[in-house]
mmCIF file of C-alpha atoms in Angstrom:
data_model
loop_
_atom_site.group_PDB
_atom_site.id
_atom_site.type_symbol
_atom_site.label_atom_id
_atom_site.label_comp_id
_atom_site.label_asym_id
_atom_site.label_seq_id
_atom_site.Cartn_x
_atom_site.Cartn_y
_atom_site.Cartn_z
ATOM 1 C CA MET A 1 -11.190 10.054 0.225
ATOM 2 C CA LYS A 2 -13.573 12.960 0.501
ATOM 3 C CA GLU A 3 -13.701 15.068 3.645
ATOM 4 C CA ARG A 4 -15.222 13.004 6.431
ATOM 5 C CA ARG A 5 -17.851 14.391 8.746
ATOM 6 C CA ALA A 6 -20.134 12.851 11.353
ATOM 7 C CA GLN A 7 -23.678 12.032 10.266
ATOM 8 C CA SER A 8 -26.812 11.029 12.075
ATOM 9 C CA PRO A 9 -27.280 7.255 12.355
ATOM 10 C CA LYS A 10 -28.516 5.568 9.165
ATOM 11 C CA HIS A 11 -28.156 2.391 7.180
ATOM 12 C CA HIS A 12 -24.737 2.940 5.639
ATOM 13 C CA ARG A 13 -23.787 1.347 2.353
ATOM 14 C CA ILE A 14 -20.599 -0.674 2.596
ATOM 15 C CA VAL A 15 -18.647 -2.481 -0.104
ATOM 16 C CA PHE A 16 -16.781 -5.457 1.331
ATOM 17 C CA PHE A 17 -13.638 -6.612 -0.492
ATOM 18 C CA GLY A 18 -12.437 -10.101 0.456
ATOM 19 C CA THR A 19 -11.586 -13.485 -1.008
ATOM 20 C CA PRO A 20 -10.239 -16.305 1.266
ATOM 21 C CA GLU A 21 -11.491 -17.885 4.488
ATOM 22 C CA PHE A 22 -9.744 -15.187 6.537
ATOM 23 C CA ALA A 23 -12.388 -12.710 5.323
ATOM 24 C CA LEU A 24 -15.422 -14.808 6.298
ATOM 25 C CA PRO A 25 -15.829 -13.800 9.971
ATOM 26 C CA ALA A 26 -15.814 -10.097 9.062
ATOM 27 C CA LEU A 27 -18.430 -10.526 6.335
ATOM 28 C CA GLN A 28 -20.545 -12.707 8.611
ATOM 29 C CA ARG A 29 -20.396 -10.166 11.429
ATOM 30 C CA LEU A 30 -21.222 -7.248 9.114
ATOM 31 C CA ALA A 31 -24.269 -9.083 7.805
ATOM 32 C CA LYS A 32 -25.390 -10.152 11.276
ATOM 33 C CA SER A 33 -25.120 -6.590 12.611
ATOM 34 C CA GLY A 34 -27.925 -5.416 10.336
ATOM 35 C CA ALA A 35 -26.352 -1.959 10.353
ATOM 36 C CA PHE A 36 -25.226 -1.877 6.732
ATOM 37 C CA ASP A 37 -26.374 -2.404 3.186
ATOM 38 C CA ILE A 38 -23.596 -4.724 2.011
ATOM 39 C CA PHE A 39 -22.186 -5.309 -1.457
ATOM 40 C CA VAL A 40 -19.358 -7.774 -2.003
ATOM 41 C CA VAL A 41 -16.305 -7.693 -4.278
ATOM 42 C CA THR A 42 -14.268 -10.895 -4.487
ATOM 43 C CA ALA A 43 -11.696 -12.496 -6.773
ATOM 44 C CA PRO A 44 -13.072 -14.466 -9.729
ATOM 45 C CA ALA A 45 -13.378 -18.251 -9.509
ATOM 46 C CA LYS A 46 -10.131 -20.033 -10.305
ATOM 47 C CA PRO A 47 -8.943 -23.564 -11.139
ATOM 48 C CA VAL A 48 -8.133 -25.727 -8.106
ATOM 49 C CA GLY A 49 -6.755 -29.225 -7.556
ATOM 50 C CA LYS A 50 -5.304 -31.716 -9.999
ATOM 51 C CA ALA A 51 -8.524 -31.802 -12.007
ATOM 52 C CA GLN A 52 -8.364 -27.999 -12.310
ATOM 53 C CA GLY A 53 -12.051 -27.622 -11.549
ATOM 54 C CA ILE A 54 -13.308 -24.056 -11.218
ATOM 55 C CA ALA A 55 -14.055 -23.106 -7.608
ATOM 56 C CA PRO A 56 -15.630 -19.876 -6.349
ATOM 57 C CA SER A 57 -13.902 -18.002 -3.546
ATOM 58 C CA PRO A 58 -14.987 -18.705 0.044
ATOM 59 C CA VAL A 59 -16.295 -15.136 0.229
ATOM 60 C CA LYS A 60 -18.491 -15.649 -2.847
ATOM 61 C CA ILE A 61 -19.968 -18.806 -1.341
ATOM 62 C CA LEU A 62 -20.819 -17.045 1.919
ATOM 63 C CA ALA A 63 -22.105 -13.910 0.186
ATOM 64 C CA GLY A 64 -24.376 -16.081 -1.946
ATOM 65 C CA LYS A 65 -25.817 -17.753 1.146
ATOM 66 C CA LEU A 66 -26.400 -14.310 2.663
ATOM 67 C CA GLY A 67 -28.196 -13.122 -0.457
ATOM 68 C CA LEU A 68 -25.747 -10.279 -1.127
ATOM 69 C CA THR A 69 -24.906 -8.637 -4.441
ATOM 70 C CA ILE A 70 -21.542 -9.968 -5.654
ATOM 71 C CA PHE A 71 -18.976 -8.513 -8.060
ATOM 72 C CA GLU A 72 -16.056 -10.561 -9.437
ATOM 73 C CA PRO A 73 -14.003 -8.140 -11.536
ATOM 74 C CA GLU A 74 -10.977 -9.389 -13.407
ATOM 75 C CA ARG A 75 -9.557 -5.868 -13.223
ATOM 76 C CA LEU A 76 -10.414 -3.232 -10.637
ATOM 77 C CA ARG A 77 -9.551 -0.535 -13.170
ATOM 78 C CA ASP A 78 -12.214 -1.787 -15.559
ATOM 79 C CA PRO A 79 -14.375 1.283 -16.361
ATOM 80 C CA GLU A 80 -17.584 -0.775 -16.242
ATOM 81 C CA PHE A 81 -16.770 -2.068 -12.773
ATOM 82 C CA PHE A 82 -15.939 1.468 -11.619
ATOM 83 C CA LYS A 83 -19.315 2.683 -12.890
ATOM 84 C CA LYS A 84 -21.151 -0.112 -11.106
ATOM 85 C CA ILE A 85 -19.472 0.549 -7.772
ATOM 86 C CA SER A 86 -19.883 4.322 -8.108
ATOM 87 C CA SER A 87 -23.573 3.918 -8.883
ATOM 88 C CA LEU A 88 -24.066 2.194 -5.525
ATOM 89 C CA LYS A 89 -23.051 5.453 -3.797
ATOM 90 C CA PRO A 90 -21.190 3.544 -1.063
ATOM 91 C CA ASP A 91 -20.274 5.256 2.197
ATOM 92 C CA ILE A 92 -17.255 3.117 3.063
ATOM 93 C CA PHE A 93 -15.158 0.153 1.944
ATOM 94 C CA ALA A 94 -14.111 -2.678 4.275
ATOM 95 C CA VAL A 95 -11.251 -4.901 3.122
ATOM 96 C CA ALA A 96 -10.086 -8.284 4.418
ATOM 97 C CA ALA A 97 -7.495 -10.228 2.402
ATOM 98 C CA TYR A 98 -8.967 -9.255 -0.959
ATOM 99 C CA GLY A 99 -5.713 -10.102 -2.751
ATOM 100 C CA LYS A 100 -5.372 -7.138 -5.100
ATOM 101 C CA ILE A 101 -4.341 -3.518 -4.695
ATOM 102 C CA ILE A 102 -7.380 -1.238 -4.809
ATOM 103 C CA PRO A 103 -6.613 1.741 -7.089
ATOM 104 C CA GLN A 104 -6.723 5.238 -5.673
ATOM 105 C CA GLU A 105 -9.533 6.373 -7.967
ATOM 106 C CA LEU A 106 -11.738 3.691 -6.417
ATOM 107 C CA LEU A 107 -10.678 4.553 -2.861
ATOM 108 C CA ASP A 108 -11.581 8.196 -3.541
ATOM 109 C CA ILE A 109 -15.288 7.569 -4.132
ATOM 110 C CA VAL A 110 -16.187 6.725 -0.510
ATOM 111 C CA PRO A 111 -16.675 9.591 1.976
ATOM 112 C CA TYR A 112 -15.613 7.527 4.986
ATOM 113 C CA GLY A 113 -12.601 5.967 3.309
ATOM 114 C CA SER A 114 -11.535 2.339 3.271
ATOM 115 C CA LEU A 115 -10.733 0.277 6.354
ATOM 116 C CA ASN A 116 -8.532 -2.793 6.108
ATOM 117 C CA ILE A 117 -8.125 -5.682 8.555
ATOM 118 C CA HIS A 118 -4.396 -6.461 8.633
ATOM 119 C CA PRO A 119 -3.197 -9.432 10.741
ATOM 120 C CA SER A 120 -0.136 -7.841 12.341
ATOM 121 C CA LEU A 121 0.757 -4.975 14.646
ATOM 122 C CA LEU A 122 1.554 -2.369 12.017
ATOM 123 C CA PRO A 123 4.020 -1.066 10.974
ATOM 124 C CA LYS A 124 5.529 -4.499 11.599
ATOM 125 C CA TYR A 125 4.991 -7.162 8.930
ATOM 126 C CA ARG A 126 3.384 -5.215 6.138
ATOM 127 C CA GLY A 127 2.576 -7.166 2.998
ATOM 128 C CA PRO A 128 0.995 -10.490 1.987
ATOM 129 C CA SER A 129 2.281 -12.996 4.585
ATOM 130 C CA PRO A 130 2.335 -11.334 8.035
ATOM 131 C CA ILE A 131 1.045 -14.369 9.951
ATOM 132 C CA GLU A 132 3.663 -16.699 8.506
ATOM 133 C CA ALA A 133 6.403 -14.090 9.016
ATOM 134 C CA ALA A 134 5.557 -13.629 12.704
ATOM 135 C CA ILE A 135 5.683 -17.376 13.406
ATOM 136 C CA LEU A 136 8.837 -17.841 11.331
ATOM 137 C CA ALA A 137 10.549 -15.115 13.353
ATOM 138 C CA GLY A 138 9.674 -16.897 16.597
ATOM 139 C CA GLU A 139 7.464 -14.053 17.805
ATOM 140 C CA LYS A 140 5.589 -14.625 21.059
ATOM 141 C CA GLU A 141 2.828 -12.222 20.091
ATOM 142 C CA THR A 142 1.310 -10.560 17.068
ATOM 143 C CA GLY A 143 -2.048 -8.895 16.561
ATOM 144 C CA VAL A 144 -4.579 -7.245 14.310
ATOM 145 C CA SER A 145 -4.634 -3.668 13.039
ATOM 146 C CA ILE A 146 -7.569 -1.802 11.542
ATOM 147 C CA MET A 147 -5.994 0.702 9.181
ATOM 148 C CA GLN A 148 -7.212 3.383 6.817
ATOM 149 C CA MET A 149 -6.075 2.518 3.301
ATOM 150 C CA ASP A 150 -4.079 4.835 1.068
ATOM 151 C CA ARG A 151 -2.250 4.389 -2.232
ATOM 152 C CA ASP A 152 0.615 2.381 -0.658
ATOM 153 C CA ILE A 153 0.463 -1.166 0.730
ATOM 154 C CA ASP A 154 -0.406 -1.340 4.464
ATOM 155 C CA HIS A 155 0.882 2.215 4.802
ATOM 156 C CA GLY A 156 -2.097 4.193 6.064
ATOM 157 C CA PRO A 157 -2.872 5.371 9.597
ATOM 158 C CA VAL A 158 -4.097 2.907 12.203
ATOM 159 C CA LEU A 159 -7.522 3.249 13.844
ATOM 160 C CA ALA A 160 -7.358 0.289 16.243
ATOM 161 C CA LYS A 161 -5.061 -2.542 17.308
ATOM 162 C CA GLU A 162 -5.330 -5.670 19.407
ATOM 163 C CA VAL A 163 -2.348 -7.676 20.659
ATOM 164 C CA VAL A 164 -2.655 -11.474 20.415
ATOM 165 C CA ALA A 165 -0.370 -14.084 21.984
ATOM 166 C CA ILE A 166 0.952 -16.807 19.668
ATOM 167 C CA GLY A 167 0.655 -20.338 21.034
ATOM 168 C CA GLU A 168 3.902 -22.267 21.438
ATOM 169 C CA LYS A 169 2.829 -24.917 18.924
ATOM 170 C CA GLU A 170 0.330 -22.835 16.965
ATOM 171 C CA THR A 171 0.494 -23.082 13.182
ATOM 172 C CA ALA A 172 -0.249 -20.338 10.677
ATOM 173 C CA PRO A 173 -3.676 -21.770 9.699
ATOM 174 C CA GLU A 174 -4.653 -22.016 13.374
ATOM 175 C CA LEU A 175 -3.473 -18.493 14.140
ATOM 176 C CA SER A 176 -5.135 -17.162 10.994
ATOM 177 C CA LYS A 177 -8.519 -18.445 12.154
ATOM 178 C CA ARG A 178 -8.113 -16.734 15.520
ATOM 179 C CA LEU A 179 -6.928 -13.455 14.027
ATOM 180 C CA ALA A 180 -9.781 -13.468 11.505
ATOM 181 C CA LYS A 181 -12.337 -13.635 14.315
ATOM 182 C CA ILE A 182 -10.528 -11.022 16.394
ATOM 183 C CA GLY A 183 -10.197 -8.776 13.351
ATOM 184 C CA ALA A 184 -13.906 -9.100 12.602
ATOM 185 C CA THR A 185 -14.804 -8.039 16.138
ATOM 186 C CA LEU A 186 -12.333 -5.156 16.026
ATOM 187 C CA LEU A 187 -13.722 -3.962 12.676
ATOM 188 C CA LEU A 188 -17.304 -4.073 13.939
ATOM 189 C CA THR A 189 -16.449 -2.076 17.064
ATOM 190 C CA THR A 190 -14.351 0.440 15.115
ATOM 191 C CA LEU A 191 -16.712 1.113 12.194
ATOM 192 C CA PRO A 192 -19.524 2.929 14.043
ATOM 193 C CA ARG A 193 -17.072 5.000 16.065
ATOM 194 C CA TRP A 194 -15.143 5.915 12.912
ATOM 195 C CA ILE A 195 -18.320 6.923 11.083
ATOM 196 C CA ALA A 196 -19.399 8.986 14.115
ATOM 197 C CA GLY A 197 -16.087 10.860 14.077
ATOM 198 C CA GLU A 198 -14.959 9.423 17.419
ATOM 199 C CA VAL A 199 -11.702 7.820 16.237
ATOM 200 C CA SER A 200 -8.500 9.697 15.439
ATOM 201 C CA PRO A 201 -6.232 7.825 12.999
ATOM 202 C CA VAL A 202 -2.653 7.382 14.213
ATOM 203 C CA PRO A 203 0.045 7.617 11.497
ATOM 204 C CA GLN A 204 2.423 4.662 11.327
ATOM 205 C CA ASP A 205 6.085 5.074 12.140
ATOM 206 C CA HIS A 206 7.335 4.245 8.658
ATOM 207 C CA GLU A 207 10.965 4.018 9.783
ATOM 208 C CA ARG A 208 10.010 0.979 11.882
ATOM 209 C CA ALA A 209 8.179 -0.773 9.063
ATOM 210 C CA THR A 210 9.102 -4.342 8.148
ATOM 211 C CA TYR A 211 7.864 -6.197 5.084
ATOM 212 C CA THR A 212 6.765 -9.686 4.100
ATOM 213 C CA LYS A 213 6.720 -11.350 0.707
ATOM 214 C CA MET A 214 4.465 -13.499 -1.430
ATOM 215 C CA LEU A 215 5.325 -17.084 -0.517
ATOM 216 C CA GLU A 216 6.410 -19.568 -3.173
ATOM 217 C CA ARG A 217 6.594 -23.347 -3.146
ATOM 218 C CA GLU A 218 10.363 -23.496 -2.687
ATOM 219 C CA ASP A 219 10.200 -21.294 0.430
ATOM 220 C CA GLY A 220 9.013 -24.425 2.215
ATOM 221 C CA ARG A 221 12.219 -26.395 1.692
ATOM 222 C CA LEU A 222 14.032 -27.314 4.906
ATOM 223 C CA TYR A 223 17.764 -26.633 4.917
ATOM 224 C CA TRP A 224 19.787 -28.472 7.533
ATOM 225 C CA ASP A 225 22.439 -25.773 7.963
ATOM 226 C CA ASN A 226 19.810 -23.878 9.979
ATOM 227 C CA PRO A 227 19.228 -24.459 13.707
ATOM 228 C CA ALA A 228 16.471 -26.875 14.687
ATOM 229 C CA ASP A 229 14.415 -24.243 16.506
ATOM 230 C CA LEU A 230 14.209 -22.138 13.334
ATOM 231 C CA LEU A 231 13.111 -25.191 11.335
ATOM 232 C CA VAL A 232 10.333 -25.897 13.842
ATOM 233 C CA CYS A 233 9.151 -22.295 13.427
ATOM 234 C CA GLN A 234 9.252 -22.748 9.656
ATOM 235 C CA ILE A 235 7.148 -25.919 9.828
ATOM 236 C CA ARG A 236 4.530 -24.106 11.921
ATOM 237 C CA ALA A 237 4.638 -20.996 9.725
ATOM 238 C CA TYR A 238 4.259 -22.829 6.419
ATOM 239 C CA ALA A 239 1.767 -25.467 7.556
ATOM 240 C CA GLY A 240 -0.899 -24.137 5.198
ATOM 241 C CA TRP A 241 1.215 -22.983 2.256
ATOM 242 C CA PRO A 242 3.806 -23.727 0.948
ATOM 243 C CA GLU A 243 4.233 -26.590 3.460
ATOM 244 C CA SER A 244 7.694 -27.477 4.711
ATOM 245 C CA HIS A 245 9.485 -30.344 3.028
ATOM 246 C CA PHE A 246 12.838 -32.038 2.631
ATOM 247 C CA ILE A 247 14.430 -33.807 -0.306
ATOM 248 C CA TRP A 248 15.502 -37.436 0.088
ATOM 249 C CA LYS A 249 17.516 -39.090 -2.678
ATOM 250 C CA ARG A 250 16.495 -42.717 -2.260
ATOM 251 C CA ASN A 251 18.426 -44.900 -4.694
ATOM 252 C CA ASP A 252 17.352 -43.602 -8.106
ATOM 253 C CA GLU A 253 14.359 -41.705 -6.752
ATOM 254 C CA VAL A 254 14.259 -38.116 -5.536
ATOM 255 C CA LEU A 255 11.447 -37.912 -2.978
ATOM 256 C CA ARG A 256 9.817 -34.778 -1.595
ATOM 257 C CA VAL A 257 8.716 -35.442 1.984
ATOM 258 C CA LYS A 258 6.481 -32.952 3.773
ATOM 259 C CA VAL A 259 6.939 -32.424 7.507
ATOM 260 C CA GLU A 260 3.732 -31.609 9.361
ATOM 261 C CA ALA A 261 4.903 -31.633 12.986
ATOM 262 C CA ALA A 262 8.315 -31.603 14.626
ATOM 263 C CA ARG A 263 10.188 -30.523 17.762
ATOM 264 C CA VAL A 264 13.727 -29.806 18.903
ATOM 265 C CA ILE A 265 15.902 -32.389 20.635
ATOM 266 C CA ALA A 266 19.613 -32.475 21.473
ATOM 267 C CA GLY A 267 21.848 -33.203 18.496
ATOM 268 C CA GLY A 268 25.259 -34.814 18.171
ATOM 269 C CA GLU A 269 28.334 -34.558 15.975
ATOM 270 C CA ARG A 270 26.750 -35.927 12.795
ATOM 271 C CA PRO A 271 26.862 -34.079 9.457
ATOM 272 C CA TYR A 272 23.921 -31.779 8.697
ATOM 273 C CA GLY A 273 20.957 -33.640 7.244
ATOM 274 C CA THR A 274 21.876 -37.057 8.677
ATOM 275 C CA VAL A 275 18.824 -39.081 9.736
ATOM 276 C CA TRP A 276 19.135 -41.053 12.940
ATOM 277 C CA GLN A 277 17.008 -42.455 15.762
ATOM 278 C CA ALA A 278 16.766 -41.311 19.362
ATOM 279 C CA VAL A 279 14.919 -42.842 22.282
ATOM 280 C CA GLU A 280 12.387 -40.006 22.094
ATOM 281 C CA ALA A 281 12.327 -39.728 18.292
ATOM 282 C CA PRO A 282 11.948 -42.504 15.676
ATOM 283 C CA ILE A 283 13.158 -39.975 13.073
ATOM 284 C CA ALA A 284 15.715 -37.346 14.064
ATOM 285 C CA ILE A 285 17.592 -35.116 11.611
ATOM 286 C CA GLU A 286 20.833 -33.380 12.493
ATOM 287 C CA THR A 287 20.918 -29.592 12.012
ATOM 288 C CA LEU A 288 23.302 -26.710 12.625
ATOM 289 C CA ASP A 289 22.217 -26.549 16.261
ATOM 290 C CA GLY A 290 20.282 -29.432 17.772
ATOM 291 C CA ALA A 291 18.252 -32.040 15.925
ATOM 292 C CA LEU A 292 14.786 -32.006 14.417
ATOM 293 C CA ALA A 293 12.569 -34.743 15.842
ATOM 294 C CA VAL A 294 9.952 -35.375 13.163
ATOM 295 C CA ASP A 295 6.599 -36.446 14.600
ATOM 296 C CA LYS A 296 4.366 -36.399 11.516
ATOM 297 C CA LEU A 297 5.248 -36.443 7.822
ATOM 298 C CA ARG A 298 4.033 -37.569 4.416
ATOM 299 C CA LEU A 299 5.339 -38.296 0.979
ATOM 300 C CA GLN A 300 3.912 -36.017 -1.657
ATOM 301 C CA GLY A 301 0.560 -37.396 -2.784
ATOM 302 C CA LYS A 302 0.347 -39.846 0.137
ATOM 303 C CA ALA A 303 -1.467 -39.877 3.473
ATOM 304 C CA SER A 304 0.088 -38.435 6.624
ATOM 305 C CA ARG A 305 2.005 -40.841 8.849
ATOM 306 C CA THR A 306 3.565 -40.743 12.268
ATOM 307 C CA ALA A 307 7.336 -41.113 12.316
ATOM 308 C CA ALA A 308 7.009 -44.702 13.543
ATOM 309 C CA GLU A 309 4.588 -45.555 10.734
ATOM 310 C CA PHE A 310 6.876 -43.959 8.150
ATOM 311 C CA ILE A 311 9.835 -46.004 9.391
ATOM 312 C CA ASN A 312 7.828 -49.208 8.918
ATOM 313 C CA GLY A 313 7.401 -48.407 5.242
ATOM 314 C CA TYR A 314 10.768 -46.754 4.629
ATOM 315 C CA PRO A 315 13.286 -48.148 7.132
ATOM 316 C CA ASP A 316 16.177 -47.153 4.879
ATOM 317 C CA ILE A 317 15.656 -43.475 5.690
ATOM 318 C CA ILE A 318 17.626 -44.089 8.894
ATOM 319 C CA GLY A 319 21.245 -43.316 8.110
ATOM 320 C CA ALA A 320 20.375 -41.357 4.969
ATOM 321 C CA ARG A 321 21.892 -37.939 4.293
ATOM 322 C CA LEU A 322 19.132 -35.621 3.194
ATOM 323 C CA LEU A 323 19.722 -32.980 0.531
#
C-alpha cells in the first residue's frame, strides 16, 4: 500500500471483491451510498447441483442488476487482469468473502489499502469458517471486524469492531445473514473516516490468534462419544454446510441421515449411539453425556421430516445402534 494521506471529498474509485451471499449487503450499501465508482471482482461461475449447471455467483447477479463492471478472473496473478485493475486507478479495495487470497502486488496498487469484512472478533477465529467455529465452540457472542489486509490471512490491523450476541438456537446461516448486514454498515461507516485519515489501525495481538479451517463433508458426521450439548452446537454450526449427519446401518443398507434440529435431554445408561424414545422426544440418541433429542431430520435426497413423521416411516430405528 502506498503512503496514505487525507484528500478532499471526491468520488472515490473502489474495487469490491466478493462472491457469496454474505457479500451482498456490503455491495448493496456501497452502491446505494452513491459515494463511490464501483467495480466488482467475483469468482467465476461454477457447476452446481446434480445436473452440474453453471451458476454465476450471487455477487455477479447483484452487480449485474446494479449495472456495475464485473471481472471474473480465474487467476488473480493473471497479467491481463492486473493490467485491467491497474488501469482503473482504484483508490481502495473492499473485500467480503471473496474466497481467494489477493496477492500483495495487487494490494500495493491502491493508495488507501484494502479493507476486509471478517465475521469474528479478530484475532479470534481467523480463516475461512469463523461463524461455524464460534457456534461450534458454544460462544455466546461473536462479532465483525473491519481489518486492513496484508500479505497474511486475516492478519492485518483492525480499524473497527462490533460485538454481536449469538442466539441460543441460532444457526450458522442465520447468524451469517445478521453479520453480513452488520458488517456492511460497519464498512460504510468506517470507509469515509479511513479515507479522511480519522481512523488509526490497531495491530492484532498475534499471540492470541486462533484459526479455523476449510470445512469438508465428513466434518458434519455426528459421533456419539461426544456430549449432547456439543452435538447440538455442531448441528447449528453446520446447518448450511456440511450439514450434520449420522450413519444408520439398516439391514443391508447404510443410510446417511441429516439432522436439522435437535436439543439436549437427560440420558441413561445405554451404549453410545443407541436410539430410544422419551416422553419428550420420539427419537433420542444416547451420547457421552446426556441424550440428543432429534426434532427434525431427513434421509439424504428426501424431504425433511419431524421425528414423529420419521418414526412412522422407519419405526425400526428405535433400538438401533448408530455408527
